[in-house]
Amino acid sequence: MAEGRNGEDIVSEYLDQNPHLVEWVESLRGVHETNKQWHARREFFLRNMETFPTVQPGFPSPSLDRLLSLSICWANHIFLGCRYPQPVMDRIKEMAEGVVVNDAPVRKTRDEIMGKGKRTAGGDDDSCTKRTKPGNPFKQGPPPQAPAEHQPFFNRLYKAVAWKLVSAGGFGPNLDHFEILRACTESSKESLSCVFVPLKDIPDLPAARTQKEGQVCELRCQTVYLGTGYGRDEAAARAMASKEALKAFQGRKVTVKICRRRFNGRDVEDLVLLDDQPRNPGFPPAISYPFQPEQQGDGPS
């Protein structure tokens, strides 16, 4: 694709010159993507299609799945603030060269959110004393209709996971839980988001646990919380989170609900995937939260 011009113009001109691609490209849009998110991800996808020469429009392939997954990871990072293992972050950053997203959400690091920035001893710097009024970075949360909007996708995912587990001989400790969840999600044209945080940096944990070394992984799909896992490194934490997430698929159905959780020391409303079994209503504290006010106001049109 051409360089140096507005991304929308470049994509429009490219599709005008290749009308046979229009219907196929549009079929790759996620059902919950806003126009802004889709237009950005579409440009990312088309700019990189030439680097995946085995991708054939209209035909499924591992290369197409890989390119779609990378495009979704990039969009999740830009619009939802999701983080991935560093090799993935480096890859999508390289692939996104030339893609400009106007008015992209501004993200803060966890240290900035938790007020752990550097301070000068005894200084009067205003940046060290200003505080956000309580209840302002979380009051909106997911809209009331969000569970109903997400439920059809998770009904399909439930069926895909159920068949995958049957073919694998049932749920057990020796399965590659992450691979099962990833494959089923990507076959439904979505992607898992994995957020990693050192265990010691998470608020709301008992004091005895905050000293432990290790990583915590939180899994989401379509902004819906699936599970949290702890491990000595990111791979181990992701495996445990995937195992916890798959437990929800052991019942007769899964349900998307709005539930109360803790995030950065505050009570927030979050989208959570639940099964039909009675369980302890408590959830681990959230380490990502895609429903902050800066995410609102750009719904599908």
Short mmCIF file of C-alpha atoms in Angstrom, two decimals:
data_model
loop_
_atom_site.label_atom_id
_atom_site.label_comp_id
_atom_site.label_asym_id
_atom_site.label_seq_id
_atom_site.Cartn_x
_atom_site.Cartn_y
_atom_site.Cartn_z
CA MET A 1 0.00 0.00 0.00
CA ALA A 2 1.09 3.58 -0.65
CA GLU A 3 2.73 5.68 2.05
CA GLY A 4 2.64 9.31 3.13
CA ARG A 5 -1.10 10.02 2.94
CA ASN A 6 -4.12 9.76 5.21
CA GLY A 7 -4.74 6.15 6.13
CA GLU A 8 -8.45 6.27 5.26
CA ASP A 9 -7.66 7.61 1.79
CA ILE A 10 -5.00 4.98 1.21
CA VAL A 11 -7.32 2.13 2.21
CA SER A 12 -10.23 3.49 0.14
CA GLU A 13 -8.05 3.86 -2.93
CA TYR A 14 -6.54 0.39 -2.44
CA LEU A 15 -9.98 -1.24 -2.15
CA ASP A 16 -11.25 0.74 -5.15
CA GLN A 17 -8.40 -0.75 -7.15
CA ASN A 18 -9.08 -4.23 -5.73
CA PRO A 19 -12.89 -4.49 -5.51
CA HIS A 20 -12.73 -8.27 -5.22
CA LEU A 21 -11.25 -7.84 -1.73
CA VAL A 22 -13.96 -5.57 -0.28
CA GLU A 23 -16.47 -8.21 0.82
CA TRP A 24 -13.78 -10.53 2.17
CA VAL A 25 -12.02 -7.79 4.14
CA GLU A 26 -15.31 -6.63 5.68
CA SER A 27 -16.03 -10.20 6.79
CA LEU A 28 -12.96 -9.97 9.04
CA ARG A 29 -14.48 -7.21 11.18
CA GLY A 30 -15.25 -8.14 14.78
CA VAL A 31 -18.89 -7.85 15.72
CA HIS A 32 -18.16 -5.46 18.61
CA GLU A 33 -15.54 -3.29 16.88
CA THR A 34 -16.39 0.39 16.57
CA ASN A 35 -15.87 2.10 13.23
CA LYS A 36 -12.73 3.77 14.55
CA GLN A 37 -11.26 0.50 15.82
CA TRP A 38 -12.10 -1.39 12.65
CA HIS A 39 -10.76 1.26 10.27
CA ALA A 40 -7.44 1.30 12.13
CA ARG A 41 -7.17 -2.51 12.30
CA ARG A 42 -8.20 -2.84 8.65
CA GLU A 43 -5.35 -0.54 7.62
CA PHE A 44 -2.92 -2.51 9.81
CA PHE A 45 -4.13 -5.76 8.21
CA LEU A 46 -3.91 -4.54 4.61
CA ARG A 47 -0.51 -2.90 5.07
CA ASN A 48 0.92 -6.22 6.27
CA MET A 49 -0.88 -8.65 3.98
CA GLU A 50 2.01 -8.64 1.49
CA THR A 51 4.40 -9.88 4.22
CA PHE A 52 2.23 -13.00 4.56
CA PRO A 53 2.41 -14.24 0.92
CA THR A 54 0.51 -17.46 1.59
CA VAL A 55 -2.62 -15.51 2.64
CA GLN A 56 -5.27 -16.10 -0.02
CA PRO A 57 -8.45 -13.99 0.16
CA GLY A 58 -11.44 -16.13 1.03
CA PHE A 59 -9.40 -19.17 2.08
CA PRO A 60 -8.53 -20.02 5.71
CA SER A 61 -4.87 -20.66 6.46
CA PRO A 62 -2.41 -20.55 9.38
CA SER A 63 -0.86 -17.42 7.88
CA LEU A 64 -4.23 -15.66 7.79
CA ASP A 65 -4.92 -16.69 11.38
CA ARG A 66 -1.50 -15.34 12.40
CA LEU A 67 -2.01 -12.00 10.65
CA LEU A 68 -5.51 -11.61 12.10
CA SER A 69 -4.23 -12.42 15.58
CA LEU A 70 -1.47 -9.83 15.31
CA SER A 71 -3.90 -7.21 14.04
CA ILE A 72 -6.23 -7.89 16.98
CA CYS A 73 -3.34 -7.77 19.45
CA TRP A 74 -2.32 -4.40 18.02
CA ALA A 75 -5.86 -3.02 18.20
CA ASN A 76 -6.28 -4.31 21.77
CA HIS A 77 -3.02 -2.60 22.73
CA ILE A 78 -3.95 0.73 21.12
CA PHE A 79 -7.59 0.95 22.18
CA LEU A 80 -7.77 -1.17 25.35
CA GLY A 81 -4.26 -0.80 26.75
CA CYS A 82 -3.58 -4.56 26.67
CA ARG A 83 -0.02 -5.80 27.03
CA TYR A 84 1.51 -8.95 25.54
CA PRO A 85 4.85 -10.78 25.84
CA GLN A 86 7.67 -8.50 24.67
CA PRO A 87 8.36 -10.36 21.38
CA VAL A 88 4.72 -9.84 20.39
CA MET A 89 4.84 -6.15 21.40
CA ASP A 90 7.99 -5.66 19.33
CA ARG A 91 6.43 -7.40 16.33
CA ILE A 92 3.17 -5.44 16.28
CA LYS A 93 5.04 -2.16 16.83
CA GLU A 94 7.15 -2.89 13.76
CA MET A 95 4.11 -3.93 11.72
CA ALA A 96 2.19 -0.79 12.71
CA GLU A 97 4.74 1.56 11.17
CA GLY A 98 2.86 4.10 9.06
CA VAL A 99 -0.53 3.46 10.68
CA VAL A 100 -1.75 6.65 12.37
CA VAL A 101 -4.61 6.54 14.89
CA ASN A 102 -6.01 10.00 15.58
CA ASP A 103 -7.16 10.72 19.15
CA ALA A 104 -5.99 7.35 20.42
CA PRO A 105 -6.61 6.81 24.17
CA VAL A 106 -3.75 8.02 26.35
CA ARG A 107 -2.43 5.27 28.60
CA LYS A 108 -0.66 5.53 31.93
CA THR A 109 1.77 3.01 33.36
CA ARG A 110 0.81 1.11 36.48
CA ASP A 111 3.34 3.17 38.47
CA GLU A 112 1.67 6.40 37.30
CA ILE A 113 -1.77 5.08 38.19
CA MET A 114 -0.61 3.92 41.62
CA GLY A 115 1.22 7.20 42.30
CA LYS A 116 4.66 5.58 42.40
CA GLY A 117 6.36 8.22 40.24
CA LYS A 118 9.59 9.80 41.40
CA ARG A 119 9.20 12.60 43.98
CA THR A 120 11.77 15.11 45.13
CA ALA A 121 12.35 15.07 48.86
CA GLY A 122 10.47 17.98 50.44
CA GLY A 123 9.64 19.43 47.02
CA ASP A 124 6.54 21.47 46.21
CA ASP A 125 6.05 20.14 42.69
CA ASP A 126 2.34 20.37 41.84
CA SER A 127 2.56 17.12 39.89
CA CYS A 128 3.27 15.33 43.16
CA THR A 129 0.34 16.83 45.04
CA LYS A 130 -2.50 16.92 42.52
CA ARG A 131 -4.91 14.01 42.87
CA THR A 132 -7.85 12.90 40.86
CA LYS A 133 -11.13 13.42 42.64
CA PRO A 134 -12.43 10.13 44.07
CA GLY A 135 -14.71 8.22 41.74
CA ASN A 136 -13.97 10.29 38.57
CA PRO A 137 -10.29 7.06 36.01
CA PHE A 138 -13.89 4.39 36.93
CA LYS A 139 -17.61 5.75 37.24
CA GLN A 140 -18.89 4.64 33.86
CA GLY A 141 -18.01 0.95 33.59
CA PRO A 142 -19.63 -1.42 31.08
CA PRO A 143 -23.04 -0.34 29.76
CA PRO A 144 -26.08 -2.28 31.06
CA GLN A 145 -26.65 -3.91 27.67
CA ALA A 146 -23.08 -5.23 27.42
CA PRO A 147 -23.80 -8.76 28.77
CA ALA A 148 -26.56 -9.29 26.20
CA GLU A 149 -24.32 -8.01 23.41
CA HIS A 150 -21.45 -10.34 24.32
CA GLN A 151 -23.52 -13.43 25.19
CA PRO A 152 -23.99 -14.78 21.60
CA PHE A 153 -20.23 -14.88 21.01
CA PHE A 154 -19.58 -16.74 24.27
CA ASN A 155 -22.37 -19.21 23.48
CA ARG A 156 -20.45 -20.05 20.28
CA LEU A 157 -17.15 -20.16 22.13
CA TYR A 158 -18.68 -22.50 24.73
CA LYS A 159 -19.60 -24.98 21.97
CA ALA A 160 -16.15 -24.74 20.36
CA VAL A 161 -14.39 -25.34 23.69
CA ALA A 162 -16.71 -28.21 24.57
CA TRP A 163 -15.91 -30.02 21.32
CA LYS A 164 -12.20 -29.32 21.72
CA LEU A 165 -12.20 -30.78 25.23
CA VAL A 166 -14.12 -33.85 24.09
CA SER A 167 -11.59 -34.48 21.32
CA ALA A 168 -8.77 -34.07 23.87
CA GLY A 169 -10.30 -36.64 26.21
CA GLY A 170 -11.84 -34.19 28.68
CA PHE A 171 -10.58 -31.50 31.03
CA GLY A 172 -7.41 -32.50 32.88
CA PRO A 173 -4.12 -31.24 34.30
CA ASN A 174 -2.00 -32.43 31.37
CA LEU A 175 -3.77 -30.39 28.69
CA ASP A 176 -2.28 -27.29 27.08
CA HIS A 177 -5.07 -25.13 28.45
CA PHE A 178 -3.89 -21.92 26.82
CA GLU A 179 -3.58 -23.49 23.39
CA ILE A 180 -7.10 -24.90 23.61
CA LEU A 181 -8.54 -21.55 24.64
CA ARG A 182 -6.49 -19.64 22.07
CA ALA A 183 -7.40 -21.94 19.18
CA CYS A 184 -11.12 -21.86 19.98
CA THR A 185 -11.11 -18.07 20.37
CA GLU A 186 -9.23 -17.40 17.15
CA SER A 187 -11.43 -19.84 15.22
CA SER A 188 -14.27 -17.50 16.23
CA LYS A 189 -12.35 -14.51 14.78
CA GLU A 190 -11.46 -13.06 18.16
CA SER A 191 -8.28 -12.96 20.23
CA LEU A 192 -7.33 -13.43 23.85
CA SER A 193 -5.76 -10.48 25.63
CA CYS A 194 -3.12 -11.38 28.23
CA VAL A 195 -2.01 -8.74 30.74
CA PHE A 196 1.00 -9.48 32.95
CA VAL A 197 1.94 -7.73 36.19
CA PRO A 198 4.52 -8.67 38.85
CA LEU A 199 2.71 -10.16 41.83
CA LYS A 200 4.26 -7.68 44.25
CA ASP A 201 2.78 -4.72 42.33
CA ILE A 202 -0.86 -5.75 42.73
CA PRO A 203 -2.86 -3.87 45.37
CA ASP A 204 -5.50 -5.52 47.57
CA LEU A 205 -3.45 -8.67 48.20
CA PRO A 206 -2.71 -9.90 51.73
CA ALA A 207 0.57 -8.48 53.00
CA ALA A 208 2.12 -11.96 53.24
CA ARG A 209 1.68 -12.49 49.49
CA THR A 210 2.96 -9.16 48.23
CA GLN A 211 6.55 -10.22 48.95
CA LYS A 212 6.41 -13.26 46.67
CA GLU A 213 8.24 -13.24 43.38
CA GLY A 214 6.40 -14.18 40.23
CA GLN A 215 3.96 -12.93 37.62
CA VAL A 216 0.20 -12.63 37.47
CA CYS A 217 -1.69 -13.02 34.19
CA GLU A 218 -5.23 -11.83 33.52
CA LEU A 219 -7.11 -13.16 30.49
CA ARG A 220 -9.90 -11.33 28.68
CA CYS A 221 -11.76 -11.74 25.42
CA GLN A 222 -13.97 -9.00 23.98
CA THR A 223 -13.22 -7.07 27.22
CA VAL A 224 -14.87 -9.88 29.25
CA TYR A 225 -12.80 -11.20 32.18
CA LEU A 226 -12.05 -14.93 31.93
CA GLY A 227 -9.50 -15.79 34.59
CA THR A 228 -6.38 -14.94 36.58
CA GLY A 229 -3.32 -17.08 37.20
CA TYR A 230 -0.04 -16.85 39.13
CA GLY A 231 3.29 -18.41 38.14
CA ARG A 232 7.02 -18.07 38.45
CA ASP A 233 7.13 -16.47 34.99
CA GLU A 234 4.71 -15.18 32.33
CA ALA A 235 4.30 -18.56 30.63
CA ALA A 236 3.43 -20.31 33.89
CA ALA A 237 1.04 -17.51 34.91
CA ARG A 238 -0.69 -17.64 31.53
CA ALA A 239 -1.07 -21.42 31.75
CA MET A 240 -2.68 -21.15 35.18
CA ALA A 241 -5.00 -18.33 34.06
CA SER A 242 -6.08 -20.41 31.06
CA LYS A 243 -6.78 -23.40 33.29
CA GLU A 244 -8.93 -21.21 35.56
CA ALA A 245 -10.73 -19.74 32.56
CA LEU A 246 -11.56 -23.17 31.12
CA LYS A 247 -13.24 -24.18 34.37
CA ALA A 248 -16.16 -21.91 33.44
CA PHE A 249 -16.76 -24.12 30.38
CA GLN A 250 -17.30 -27.28 32.46
CA GLY A 251 -20.95 -26.54 33.28
CA ARG A 252 -24.03 -26.63 31.09
CA LYS A 253 -23.64 -23.04 29.92
CA VAL A 254 -21.65 -19.83 30.38
CA THR A 255 -23.12 -16.44 31.17
CA VAL A 256 -21.70 -12.93 30.82
CA LYS A 257 -22.58 -10.79 33.84
CA ILE A 258 -21.67 -7.44 35.34
CA CYS A 259 -19.97 -8.06 38.70
CA ARG A 260 -18.18 -6.00 41.32
CA ARG A 261 -14.38 -6.29 41.49
CA ARG A 262 -11.45 -4.35 42.88
CA PHE A 263 -9.18 -2.37 40.56
CA ASN A 264 -6.36 -0.17 41.85
CA GLY A 265 -7.92 -0.03 45.30
CA ARG A 266 -11.43 0.85 44.09
CA ASP A 267 -14.66 -1.07 43.60
CA VAL A 268 -15.60 -1.20 39.93
CA GLU A 269 -18.15 -2.97 37.76
CA ASP A 270 -16.61 -5.44 35.34
CA LEU A 271 -17.79 -7.90 32.70
CA VAL A 272 -17.17 -11.46 33.90
CA LEU A 273 -17.76 -14.87 32.33
CA LEU A 274 -19.45 -17.28 34.77
CA ASP A 275 -20.65 -20.86 34.65
CA ASP A 276 -23.88 -22.24 36.12
CA GLN A 277 -22.25 -23.65 39.26
CA PRO A 278 -22.56 -21.99 42.68
CA ARG A 279 -19.16 -20.57 43.60
CA ASN A 280 -17.57 -18.12 45.98
CA PRO A 281 -18.64 -14.71 44.60
CA GLY A 282 -15.21 -13.18 45.26
CA PHE A 283 -12.88 -12.41 42.34
CA PRO A 284 -9.16 -11.66 42.22
CA PRO A 285 -8.40 -7.94 41.90
CA ALA A 286 -8.41 -6.76 38.29
CA ILE A 287 -5.06 -5.88 36.73
CA SER A 288 -6.62 -4.33 33.62
CA TYR A 289 -9.86 -2.40 33.19
CA PRO A 290 -11.12 -1.57 29.68
CA PHE A 291 -14.14 0.48 30.84
CA GLN A 292 -12.50 3.69 32.00
CA PRO A 293 -14.18 6.95 30.88
CA GLU A 294 -11.68 7.56 28.08
CA GLN A 295 -13.02 4.44 26.35
CA GLN A 296 -16.56 5.77 26.09
CA GLY A 297 -18.22 7.76 23.35
CA ASP A 298 -17.08 5.94 20.21
CA GLY A 299 -19.72 3.27 19.84
CA PRO A 300 -20.60 1.46 16.63
CA SER A 301 -22.52 3.42 14.05
#
